[in-house]
Short mmCIF file of C-alpha atoms in Angstrom, two decimals:
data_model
loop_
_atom_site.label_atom_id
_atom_site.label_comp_id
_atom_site.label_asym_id
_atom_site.label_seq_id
_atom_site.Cartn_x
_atom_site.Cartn_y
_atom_site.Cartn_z
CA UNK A 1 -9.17 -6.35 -20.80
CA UNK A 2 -11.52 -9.28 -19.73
CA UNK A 3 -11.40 -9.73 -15.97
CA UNK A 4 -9.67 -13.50 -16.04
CA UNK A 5 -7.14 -15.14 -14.97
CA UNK A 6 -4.90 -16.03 -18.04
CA UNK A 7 -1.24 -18.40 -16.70
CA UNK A 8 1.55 -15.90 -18.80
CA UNK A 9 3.43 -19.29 -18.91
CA UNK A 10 1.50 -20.83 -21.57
CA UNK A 11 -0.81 -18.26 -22.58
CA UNK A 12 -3.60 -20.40 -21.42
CA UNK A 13 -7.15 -18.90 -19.82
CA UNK A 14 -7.97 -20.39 -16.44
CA UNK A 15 -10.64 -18.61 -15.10
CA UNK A 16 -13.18 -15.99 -16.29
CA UNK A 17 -15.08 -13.69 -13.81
CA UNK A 18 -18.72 -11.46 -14.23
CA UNK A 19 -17.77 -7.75 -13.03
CA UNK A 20 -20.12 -6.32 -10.77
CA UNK A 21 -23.40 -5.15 -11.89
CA UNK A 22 -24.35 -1.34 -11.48
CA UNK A 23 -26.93 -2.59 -8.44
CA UNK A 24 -24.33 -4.65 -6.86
CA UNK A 25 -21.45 -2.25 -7.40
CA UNK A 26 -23.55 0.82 -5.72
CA UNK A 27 -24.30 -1.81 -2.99
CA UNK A 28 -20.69 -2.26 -2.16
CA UNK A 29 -20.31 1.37 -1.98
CA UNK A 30 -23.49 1.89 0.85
CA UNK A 31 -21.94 -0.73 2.71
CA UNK A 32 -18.38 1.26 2.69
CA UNK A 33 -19.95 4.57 3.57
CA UNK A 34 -22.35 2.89 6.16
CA UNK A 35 -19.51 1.07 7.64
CA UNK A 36 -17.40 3.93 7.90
CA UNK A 37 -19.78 6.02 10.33
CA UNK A 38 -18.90 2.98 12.43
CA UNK A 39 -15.55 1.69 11.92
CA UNK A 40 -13.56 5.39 12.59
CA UNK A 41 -14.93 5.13 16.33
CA UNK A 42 -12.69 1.54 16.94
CA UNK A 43 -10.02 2.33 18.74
CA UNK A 44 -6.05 1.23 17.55
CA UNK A 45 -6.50 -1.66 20.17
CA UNK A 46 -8.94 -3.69 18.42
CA UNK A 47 -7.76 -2.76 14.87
CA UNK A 48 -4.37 -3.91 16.04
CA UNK A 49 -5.87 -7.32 17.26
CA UNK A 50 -7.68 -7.61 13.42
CA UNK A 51 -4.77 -6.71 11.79
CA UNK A 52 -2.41 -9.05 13.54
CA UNK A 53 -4.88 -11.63 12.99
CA UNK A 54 -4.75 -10.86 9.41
CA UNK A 55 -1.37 -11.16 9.11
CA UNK A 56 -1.24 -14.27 10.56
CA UNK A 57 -3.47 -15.71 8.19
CA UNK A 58 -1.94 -14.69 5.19
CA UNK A 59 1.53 -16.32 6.74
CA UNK A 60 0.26 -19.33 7.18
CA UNK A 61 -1.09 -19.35 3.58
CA UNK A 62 2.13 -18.21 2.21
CA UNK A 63 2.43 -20.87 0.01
CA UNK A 64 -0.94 -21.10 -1.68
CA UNK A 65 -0.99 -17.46 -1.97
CA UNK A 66 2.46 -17.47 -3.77
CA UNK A 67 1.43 -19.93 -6.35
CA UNK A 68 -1.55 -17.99 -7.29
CA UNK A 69 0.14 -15.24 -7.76
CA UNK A 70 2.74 -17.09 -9.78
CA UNK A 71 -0.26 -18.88 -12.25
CA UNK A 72 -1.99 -14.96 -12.44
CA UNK A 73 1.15 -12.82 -13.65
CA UNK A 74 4.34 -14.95 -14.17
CA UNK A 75 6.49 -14.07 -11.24
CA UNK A 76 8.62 -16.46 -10.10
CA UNK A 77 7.75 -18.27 -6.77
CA UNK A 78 10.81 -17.83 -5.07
CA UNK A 79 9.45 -13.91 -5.65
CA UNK A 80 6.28 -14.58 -4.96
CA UNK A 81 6.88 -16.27 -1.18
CA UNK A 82 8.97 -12.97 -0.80
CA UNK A 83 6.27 -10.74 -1.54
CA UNK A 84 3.66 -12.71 0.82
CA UNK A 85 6.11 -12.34 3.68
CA UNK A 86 7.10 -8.73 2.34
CA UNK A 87 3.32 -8.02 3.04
CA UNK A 88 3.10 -10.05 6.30
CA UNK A 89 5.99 -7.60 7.62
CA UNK A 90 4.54 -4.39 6.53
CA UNK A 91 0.97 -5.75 8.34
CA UNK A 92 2.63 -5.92 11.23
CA UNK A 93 4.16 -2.32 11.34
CA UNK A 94 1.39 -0.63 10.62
CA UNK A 95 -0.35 -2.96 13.62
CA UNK A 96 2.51 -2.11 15.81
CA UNK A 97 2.96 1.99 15.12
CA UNK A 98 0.21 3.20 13.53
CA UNK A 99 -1.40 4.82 16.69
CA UNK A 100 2.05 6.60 17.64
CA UNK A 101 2.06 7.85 14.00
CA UNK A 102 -1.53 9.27 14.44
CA UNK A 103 -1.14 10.64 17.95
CA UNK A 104 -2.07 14.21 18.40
CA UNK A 105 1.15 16.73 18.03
CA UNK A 106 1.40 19.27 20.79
CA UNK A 107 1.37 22.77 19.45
CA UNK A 108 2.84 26.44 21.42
CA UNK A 109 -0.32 26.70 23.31
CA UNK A 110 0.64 30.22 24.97
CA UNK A 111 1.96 31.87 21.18
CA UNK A 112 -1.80 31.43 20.23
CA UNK A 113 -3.60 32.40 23.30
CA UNK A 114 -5.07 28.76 23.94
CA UNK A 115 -4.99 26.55 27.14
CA UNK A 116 -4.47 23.72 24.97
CA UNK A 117 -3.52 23.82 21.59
CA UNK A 118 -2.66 20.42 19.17
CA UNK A 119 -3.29 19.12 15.52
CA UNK A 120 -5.49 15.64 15.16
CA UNK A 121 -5.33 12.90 12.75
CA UNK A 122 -8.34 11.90 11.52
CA UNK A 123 -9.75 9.39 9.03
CA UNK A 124 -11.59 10.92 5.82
CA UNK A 125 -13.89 7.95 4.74
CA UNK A 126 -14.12 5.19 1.82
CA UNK A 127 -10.94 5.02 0.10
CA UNK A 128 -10.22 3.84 -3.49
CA UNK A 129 -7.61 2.17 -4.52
CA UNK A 130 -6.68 1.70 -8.26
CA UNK A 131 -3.85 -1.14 -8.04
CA UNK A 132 -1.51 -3.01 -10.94
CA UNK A 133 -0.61 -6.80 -11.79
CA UNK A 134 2.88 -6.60 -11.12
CA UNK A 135 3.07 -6.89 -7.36
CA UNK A 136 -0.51 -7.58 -6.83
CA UNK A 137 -0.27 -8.34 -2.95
CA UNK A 138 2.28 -5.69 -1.72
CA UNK A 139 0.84 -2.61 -3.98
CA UNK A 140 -2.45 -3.37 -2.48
CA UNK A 141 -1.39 -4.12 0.86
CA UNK A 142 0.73 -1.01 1.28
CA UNK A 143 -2.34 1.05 0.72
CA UNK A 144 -4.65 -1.52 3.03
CA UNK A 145 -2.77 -1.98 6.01
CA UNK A 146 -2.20 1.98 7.08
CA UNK A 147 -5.98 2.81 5.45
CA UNK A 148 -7.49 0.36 7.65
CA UNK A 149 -5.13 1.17 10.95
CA UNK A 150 -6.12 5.06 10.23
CA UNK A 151 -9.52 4.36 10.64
CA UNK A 152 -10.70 4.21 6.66
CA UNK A 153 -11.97 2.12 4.75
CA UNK A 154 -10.98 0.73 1.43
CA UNK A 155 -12.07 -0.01 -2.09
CA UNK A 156 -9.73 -2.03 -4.23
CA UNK A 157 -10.13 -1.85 -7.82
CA UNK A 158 -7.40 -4.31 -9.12
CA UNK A 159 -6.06 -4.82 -12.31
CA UNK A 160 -8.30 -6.94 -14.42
CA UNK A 161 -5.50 -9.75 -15.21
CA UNK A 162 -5.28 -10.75 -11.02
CA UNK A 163 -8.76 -11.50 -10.10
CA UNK A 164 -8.02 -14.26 -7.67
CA UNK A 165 -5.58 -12.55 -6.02
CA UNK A 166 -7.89 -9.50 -5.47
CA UNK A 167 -10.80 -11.39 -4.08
CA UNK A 168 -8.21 -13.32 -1.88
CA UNK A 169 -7.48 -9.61 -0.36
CA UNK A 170 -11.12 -8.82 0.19
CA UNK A 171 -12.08 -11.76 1.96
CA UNK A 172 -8.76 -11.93 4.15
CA UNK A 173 -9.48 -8.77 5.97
CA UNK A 174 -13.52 -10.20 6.38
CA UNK A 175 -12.06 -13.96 8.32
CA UNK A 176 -9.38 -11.54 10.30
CA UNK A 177 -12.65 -9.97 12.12
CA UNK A 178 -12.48 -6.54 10.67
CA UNK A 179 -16.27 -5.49 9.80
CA UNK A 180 -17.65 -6.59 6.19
CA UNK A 181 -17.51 -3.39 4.68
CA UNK A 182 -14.13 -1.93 5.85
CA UNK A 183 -12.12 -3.42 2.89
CA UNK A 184 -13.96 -4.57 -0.07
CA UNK A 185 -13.14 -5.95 -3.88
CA UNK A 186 -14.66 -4.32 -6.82
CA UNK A 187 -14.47 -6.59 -9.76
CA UNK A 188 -15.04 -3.58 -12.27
CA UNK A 189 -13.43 -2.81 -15.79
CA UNK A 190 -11.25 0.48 -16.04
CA UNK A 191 -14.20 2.00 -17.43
CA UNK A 192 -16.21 2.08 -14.09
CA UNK A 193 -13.14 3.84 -12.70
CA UNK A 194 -14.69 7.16 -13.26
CA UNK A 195 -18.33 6.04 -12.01
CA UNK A 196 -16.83 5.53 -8.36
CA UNK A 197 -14.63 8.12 -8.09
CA UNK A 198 -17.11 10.51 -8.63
CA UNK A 199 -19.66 9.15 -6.47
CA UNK A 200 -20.01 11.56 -3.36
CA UNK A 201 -19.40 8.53 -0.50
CA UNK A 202 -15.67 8.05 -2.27
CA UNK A 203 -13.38 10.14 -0.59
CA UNK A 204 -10.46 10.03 -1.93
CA UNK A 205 -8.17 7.84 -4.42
CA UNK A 206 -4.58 6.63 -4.69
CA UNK A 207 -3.47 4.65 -7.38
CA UNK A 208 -0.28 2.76 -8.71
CA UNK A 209 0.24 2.30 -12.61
CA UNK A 210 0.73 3.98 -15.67
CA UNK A 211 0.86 7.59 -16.63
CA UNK A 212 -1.93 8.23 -18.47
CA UNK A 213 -3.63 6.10 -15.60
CA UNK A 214 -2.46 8.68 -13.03
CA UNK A 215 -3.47 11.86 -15.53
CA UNK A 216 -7.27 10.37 -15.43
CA UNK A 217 -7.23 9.58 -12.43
CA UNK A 218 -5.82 13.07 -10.98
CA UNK A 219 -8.04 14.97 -13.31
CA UNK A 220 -11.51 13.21 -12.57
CA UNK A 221 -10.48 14.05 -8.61
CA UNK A 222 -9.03 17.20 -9.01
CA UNK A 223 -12.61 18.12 -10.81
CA UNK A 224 -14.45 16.47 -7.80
CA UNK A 225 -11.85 18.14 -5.31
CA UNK A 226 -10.86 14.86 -3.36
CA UNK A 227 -7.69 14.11 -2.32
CA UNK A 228 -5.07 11.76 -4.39
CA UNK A 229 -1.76 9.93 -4.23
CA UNK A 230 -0.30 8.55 -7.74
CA UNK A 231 2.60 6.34 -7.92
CA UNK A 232 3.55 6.30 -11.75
CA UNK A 233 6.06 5.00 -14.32
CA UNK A 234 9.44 5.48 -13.51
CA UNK A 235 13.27 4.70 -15.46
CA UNK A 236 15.58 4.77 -12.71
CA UNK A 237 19.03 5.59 -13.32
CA UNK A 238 21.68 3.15 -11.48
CA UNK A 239 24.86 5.15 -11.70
CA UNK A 240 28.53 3.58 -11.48
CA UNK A 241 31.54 5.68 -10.57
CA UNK A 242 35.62 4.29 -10.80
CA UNK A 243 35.71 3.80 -7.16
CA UNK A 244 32.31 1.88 -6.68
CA UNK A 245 33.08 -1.57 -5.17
CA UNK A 246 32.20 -3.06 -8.90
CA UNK A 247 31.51 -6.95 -7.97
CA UNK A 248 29.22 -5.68 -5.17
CA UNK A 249 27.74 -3.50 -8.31
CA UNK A 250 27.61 -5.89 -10.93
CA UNK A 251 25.83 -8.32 -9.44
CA UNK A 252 23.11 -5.96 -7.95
CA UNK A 253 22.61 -4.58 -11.39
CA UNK A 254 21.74 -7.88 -12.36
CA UNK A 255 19.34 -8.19 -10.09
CA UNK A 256 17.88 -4.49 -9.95
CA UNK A 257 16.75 -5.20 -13.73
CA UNK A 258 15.47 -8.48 -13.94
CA UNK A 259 13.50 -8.49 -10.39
CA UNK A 260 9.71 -8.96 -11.14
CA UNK A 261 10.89 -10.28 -14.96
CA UNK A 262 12.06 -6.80 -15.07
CA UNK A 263 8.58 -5.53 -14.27
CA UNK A 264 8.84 -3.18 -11.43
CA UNK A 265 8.79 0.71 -11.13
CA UNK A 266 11.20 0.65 -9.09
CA UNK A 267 13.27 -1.42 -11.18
CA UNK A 268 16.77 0.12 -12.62
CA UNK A 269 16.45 0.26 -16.23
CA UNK A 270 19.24 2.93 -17.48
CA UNK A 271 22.78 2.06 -16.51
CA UNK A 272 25.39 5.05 -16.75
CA UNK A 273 28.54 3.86 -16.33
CA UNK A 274 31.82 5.99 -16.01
CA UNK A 275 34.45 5.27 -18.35
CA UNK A 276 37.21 4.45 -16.14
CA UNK A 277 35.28 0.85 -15.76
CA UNK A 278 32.94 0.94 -18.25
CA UNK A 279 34.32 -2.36 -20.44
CA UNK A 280 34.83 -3.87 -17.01
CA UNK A 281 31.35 -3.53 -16.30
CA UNK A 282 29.68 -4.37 -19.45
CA UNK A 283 31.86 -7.18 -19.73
CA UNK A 284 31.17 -8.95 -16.26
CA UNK A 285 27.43 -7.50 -16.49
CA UNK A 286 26.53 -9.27 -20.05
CA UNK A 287 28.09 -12.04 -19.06
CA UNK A 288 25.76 -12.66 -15.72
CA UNK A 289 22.77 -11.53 -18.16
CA UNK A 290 23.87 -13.94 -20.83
CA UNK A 291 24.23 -16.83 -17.79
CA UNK A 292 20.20 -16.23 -16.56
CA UNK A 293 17.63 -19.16 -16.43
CA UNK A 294 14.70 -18.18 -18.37
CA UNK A 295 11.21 -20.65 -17.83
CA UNK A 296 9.10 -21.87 -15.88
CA UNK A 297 8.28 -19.37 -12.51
CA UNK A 298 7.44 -22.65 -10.66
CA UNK A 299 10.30 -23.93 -11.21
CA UNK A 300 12.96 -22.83 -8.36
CA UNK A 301 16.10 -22.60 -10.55
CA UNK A 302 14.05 -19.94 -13.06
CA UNK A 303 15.95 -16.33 -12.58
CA UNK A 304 13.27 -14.79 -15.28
CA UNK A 305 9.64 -16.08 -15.85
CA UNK A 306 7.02 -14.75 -18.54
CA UNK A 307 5.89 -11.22 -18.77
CA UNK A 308 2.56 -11.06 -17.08
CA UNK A 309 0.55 -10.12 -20.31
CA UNK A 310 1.18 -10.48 -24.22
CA UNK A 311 0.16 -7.03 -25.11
CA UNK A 312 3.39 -6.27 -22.48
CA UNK A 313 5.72 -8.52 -24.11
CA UNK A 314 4.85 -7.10 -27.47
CA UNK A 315 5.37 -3.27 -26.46
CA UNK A 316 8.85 -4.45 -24.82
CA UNK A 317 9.96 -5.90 -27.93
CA UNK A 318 8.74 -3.21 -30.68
CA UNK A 319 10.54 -1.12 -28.11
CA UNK A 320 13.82 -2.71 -28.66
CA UNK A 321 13.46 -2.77 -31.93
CA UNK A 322 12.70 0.48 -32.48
CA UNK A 323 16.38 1.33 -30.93
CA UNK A 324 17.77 -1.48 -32.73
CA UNK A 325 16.16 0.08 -36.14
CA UNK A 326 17.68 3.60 -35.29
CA UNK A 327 21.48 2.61 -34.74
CA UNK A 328 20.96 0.95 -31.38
CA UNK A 329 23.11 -2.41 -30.50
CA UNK A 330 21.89 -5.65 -28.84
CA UNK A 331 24.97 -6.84 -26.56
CA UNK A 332 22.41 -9.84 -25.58
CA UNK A 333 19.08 -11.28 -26.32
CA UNK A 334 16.86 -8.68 -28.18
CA UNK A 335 14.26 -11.43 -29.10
CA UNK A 336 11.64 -13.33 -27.87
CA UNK A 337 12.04 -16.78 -27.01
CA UNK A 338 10.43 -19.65 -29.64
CA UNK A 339 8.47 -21.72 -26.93
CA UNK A 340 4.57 -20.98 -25.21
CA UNK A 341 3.95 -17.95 -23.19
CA UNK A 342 4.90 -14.15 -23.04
CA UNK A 343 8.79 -14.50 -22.60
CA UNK A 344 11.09 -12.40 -23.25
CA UNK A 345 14.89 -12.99 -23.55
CA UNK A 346 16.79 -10.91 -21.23
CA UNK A 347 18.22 -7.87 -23.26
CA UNK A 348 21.36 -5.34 -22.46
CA UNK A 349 21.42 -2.68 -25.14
CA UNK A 350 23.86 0.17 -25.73
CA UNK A 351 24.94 2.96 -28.65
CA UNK A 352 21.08 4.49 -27.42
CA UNK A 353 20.39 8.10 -28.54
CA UNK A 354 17.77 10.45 -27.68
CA UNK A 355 15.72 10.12 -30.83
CA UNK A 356 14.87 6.24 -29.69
CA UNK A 357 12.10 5.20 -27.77
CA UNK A 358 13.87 3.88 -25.13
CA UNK A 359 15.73 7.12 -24.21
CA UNK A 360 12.53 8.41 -23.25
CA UNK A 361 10.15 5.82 -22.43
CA UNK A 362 10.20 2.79 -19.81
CA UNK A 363 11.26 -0.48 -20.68
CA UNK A 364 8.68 -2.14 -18.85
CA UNK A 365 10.77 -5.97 -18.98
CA UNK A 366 14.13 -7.08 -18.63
CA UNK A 367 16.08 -4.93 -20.93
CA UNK A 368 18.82 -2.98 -19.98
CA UNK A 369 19.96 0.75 -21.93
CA UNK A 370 23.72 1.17 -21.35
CA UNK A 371 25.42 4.41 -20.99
CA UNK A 372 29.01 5.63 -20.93
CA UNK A 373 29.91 9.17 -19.47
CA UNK A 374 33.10 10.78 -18.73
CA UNK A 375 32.48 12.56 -15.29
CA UNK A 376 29.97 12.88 -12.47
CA UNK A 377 28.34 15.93 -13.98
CA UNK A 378 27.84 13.92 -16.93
CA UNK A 379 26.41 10.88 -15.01
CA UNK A 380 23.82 13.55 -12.84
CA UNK A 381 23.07 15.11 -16.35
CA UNK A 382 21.82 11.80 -17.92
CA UNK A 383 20.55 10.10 -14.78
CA UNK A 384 17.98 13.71 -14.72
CA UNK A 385 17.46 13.05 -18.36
CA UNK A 386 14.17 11.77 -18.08
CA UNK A 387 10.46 12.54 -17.33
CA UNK A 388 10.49 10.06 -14.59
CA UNK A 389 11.54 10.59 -11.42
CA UNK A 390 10.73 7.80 -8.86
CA UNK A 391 14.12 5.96 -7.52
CA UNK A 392 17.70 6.17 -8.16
CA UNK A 393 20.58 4.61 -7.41
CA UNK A 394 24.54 5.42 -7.26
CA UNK A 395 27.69 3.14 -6.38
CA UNK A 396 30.63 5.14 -4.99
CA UNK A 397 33.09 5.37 -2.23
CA UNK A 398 33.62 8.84 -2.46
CA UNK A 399 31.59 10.57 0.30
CA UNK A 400 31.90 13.76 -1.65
CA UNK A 401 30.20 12.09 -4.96
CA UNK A 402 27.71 10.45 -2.64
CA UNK A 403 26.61 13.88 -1.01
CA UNK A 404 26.47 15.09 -4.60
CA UNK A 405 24.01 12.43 -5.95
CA UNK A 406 22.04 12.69 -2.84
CA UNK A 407 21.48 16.23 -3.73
CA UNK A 408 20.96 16.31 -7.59
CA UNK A 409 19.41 13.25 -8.71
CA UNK A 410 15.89 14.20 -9.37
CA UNK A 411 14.14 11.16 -7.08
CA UNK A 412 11.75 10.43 -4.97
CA UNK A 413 14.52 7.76 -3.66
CA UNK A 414 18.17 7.73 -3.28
CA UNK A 415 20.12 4.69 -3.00
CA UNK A 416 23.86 4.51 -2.50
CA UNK A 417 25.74 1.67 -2.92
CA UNK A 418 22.44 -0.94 -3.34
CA UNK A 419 19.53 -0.84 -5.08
CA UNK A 420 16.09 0.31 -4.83
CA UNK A 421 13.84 -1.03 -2.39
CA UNK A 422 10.40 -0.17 -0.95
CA UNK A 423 10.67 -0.99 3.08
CA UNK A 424 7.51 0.51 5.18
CA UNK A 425 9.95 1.96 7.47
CA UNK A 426 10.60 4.50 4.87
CA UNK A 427 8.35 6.62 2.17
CA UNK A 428 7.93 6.07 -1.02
CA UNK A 429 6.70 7.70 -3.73
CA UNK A 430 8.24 10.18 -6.82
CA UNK A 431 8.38 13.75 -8.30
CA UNK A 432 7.95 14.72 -11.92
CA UNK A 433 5.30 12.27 -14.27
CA UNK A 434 6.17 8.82 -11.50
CA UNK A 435 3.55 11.12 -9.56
CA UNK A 436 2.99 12.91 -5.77
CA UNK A 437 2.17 11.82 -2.45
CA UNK A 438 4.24 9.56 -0.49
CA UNK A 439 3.06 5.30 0.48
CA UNK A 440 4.48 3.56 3.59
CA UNK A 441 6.09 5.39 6.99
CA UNK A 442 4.50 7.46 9.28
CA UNK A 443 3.47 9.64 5.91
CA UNK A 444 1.85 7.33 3.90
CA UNK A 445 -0.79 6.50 7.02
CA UNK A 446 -0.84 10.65 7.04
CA UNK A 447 -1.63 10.80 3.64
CA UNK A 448 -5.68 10.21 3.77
CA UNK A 449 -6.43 11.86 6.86
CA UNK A 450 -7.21 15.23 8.11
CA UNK A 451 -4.96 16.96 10.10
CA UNK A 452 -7.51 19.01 12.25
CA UNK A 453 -5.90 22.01 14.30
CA UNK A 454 -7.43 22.08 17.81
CA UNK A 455 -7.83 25.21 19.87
CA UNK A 456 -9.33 24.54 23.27
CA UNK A 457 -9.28 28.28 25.30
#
């Protein structure tokens, strides 16, 4: 993929951008590494103050920010000023409880014969990080904002479809005050991925996008023995039982698969519904599906803009019609829109076996796969039917069947009665192929340093 930035909306090229040269790429890197030997000695007080400051600016540029990343992937802007202030919040957490995070932990001095006895975070050194188009401020600014509090310093290596929105990030950190090589942009194809990874003064990697992505990405580190977090694919169940509250759980459904354009992780994709209020549901759910604005993202009455790429739209719809070919049926939409742009009509689809594509794979746009079971051993059975296993959610009254869903969905995330969210109060992350390591909380700021044990006799 050319690095440019291409509107979704009409299809239309905007901007084109050079990636770095091998000279100015390994320059980038000297300046992270030199910067480093500096940087880890600031104390939280005056990465605080940079921080705050950067979050500042970025809220008073809400609005500009927004619309570029409207114009770059397709979001709508009433999403868009979300994520901005989405980004602005998690700044300021980091700013305002990063240094309790990091603060040393008090071990049993006496039970190992010490005076003193504690374990130490520490900061390991240049960080890359390997980010996607779909929420190109808040994927990269949940790895930023506790990398740079730690005491690290970052390389971003964003996808090649949000250009302008990646420089944006480089250069906000630079006017907050923090030094010029603590957080810097890598315009670089995939195929340079490898190159910087491997060179010694990268430390360490995280990364949020696809599978195969994550398998590369893992391997290359795991053969240069540097530490990794991988936030992957993921097809979360959303699970709803006879006594859920159902208009509570219809209308979050709605919006669960259709936030983003139906673009998100995190997004639910496979609904299992019991059978006790299964035509209920699919009735009142279709219906709300049916009644969805698709167009323009500028435009604040849009519910659904454009996919962000055409290759995208194009795997969404063989996708469908690969189910649709094998027995499959469309309750709405199933095709794409005649008019400019990557759009795709917003899609609930039932009668799905486990011979289709869909059963297995993620449907990466807003399409829906409807289930009916009988029971909650059923539901648990299907919801665990997948590779993926990054969030979940479950609508019931019944504190026994929420205990029980708590337990056996396999998740990185459990929601009950709602619907998947990522909040930095809280970590985030998956099991099984949606990948390992946790984002956000206290652990995602633990997650690239090193805990040093201290024994002072």
């Amino acid at each position: 993929m050319a690095i440019a930035t291409i509107n979704p909306t009409t299809g239309e090229t905007l901007k084109t951008f050079e990636p770095l040269s091998e000279h100015e790429l390994d320059e980038r890197l000297a300046l992270a590494a030199a910067e480093f030997t500096t940087y880890r000695t600031t104390d939280f007080k005056q990465r605080t103050a940079w921080m705050q400051s950067a979050a500042d600016l970025l809220e008073s540029e809400q609005e500009q920010v927004a619309r570029m990343m409207t114009t770059e992937m397709g979001k709508t802007l009433v999403e868009a000023r979300s994520e901005v202030a989405k980004c602005v919040k998690g700044m300021r957490f980091y700013a305002d409880h990063a240094e309790a995070f990091l603060a040393d932990e008090p071990a049993d001095a006496p039970a190992v014969g010490a005076r003193r006895a504690y374990a130490r975070y520490q900061p390991l050194g240049p960080v890359l990080a390997v980010m996607p188009w779909n929420f190109p401020l808040w994927q990269a600014m949940r790895f930023a904002a506790p990398a740079l509090m730690a005491g690290n310093v970052g390389l971003l290596k964003h996808a090649s479809n949000v250009p302008q929105t990646a420089l944006y990030l480089g250069e906000l950190f630079a006017r907050a005050g923090f030094p010029p090589g603590c957080f810097q942009t890598l315009l670089i194809g995939s195929d340079q991925v490898e190159r910087v990874l491997r060179d010694p003064r990268v430390v360490a990697a995280t990364l949020t996008g696809s599978e195969p992505a994550g398998r590369s990405v893992a391997a290359i580190a795991g053969s240069e023995v540097k530490a990794t977090v991988l936030e992957l694919g993921g097809s979360d169940p959303y699970v709803v039982m006879p006594s859920a509250d159902l208009d509570g759980a219809v209308a979050t459904a709605v919006t669960a698969r259709v936030q983003n354009n139906g673009q998100s992780c995190i997004a639910a994709k496979r609904f299992i519904v019991h059978a006790d209020v299964y035509e209920d549901f699919t009735d009142r759910f279709v219906a709300r599906i049916e009644a969805l604005r698709v167009g323009d993202p500028v435009d604040e009455s849009t519910n659904v803009g454009p996919l962000a790429t055409e290759q995208g739209r194009d795997d969404l719809e063989m996708l469908v019609t690969d189910a649709v070919v094998r027995g499959a049926r469309v309750l709405c939409g199933g095709f794409t829109p005649d008019r400019p742009g990557w759009f795709y009509q917003p899609t609930v689809i039932t009668d799905i076996t486990p011979e289709m594509r869909i059963f297995k794979e993620e449907a990466f746009g807003p399409v829906a796969s409807l289930y009916r079971v009988g029971n909650i051993d059923e539901a648990l059975a299907l919801a665990n039917a997948t590779d993926f296993g990054l969030g979940s959610n479950a609508w019931t009254t019944d504190e026994g069947e929420q205990e029980r869903f708590i337990a056996d969905l396999e998740a990185g995330i459990v929601t009950v009665n709602g619907m998947v969210v990522s909040y930095p109060e809280l970590p985030f992350g998956g099991i099984k192929n949606s990948g390992y390591g946790r984002e956000l909380s206290a652990h995602g700021i633990r997650e690239f340093c090193n805990l040093k044990a201290v024994w002072i006799g």
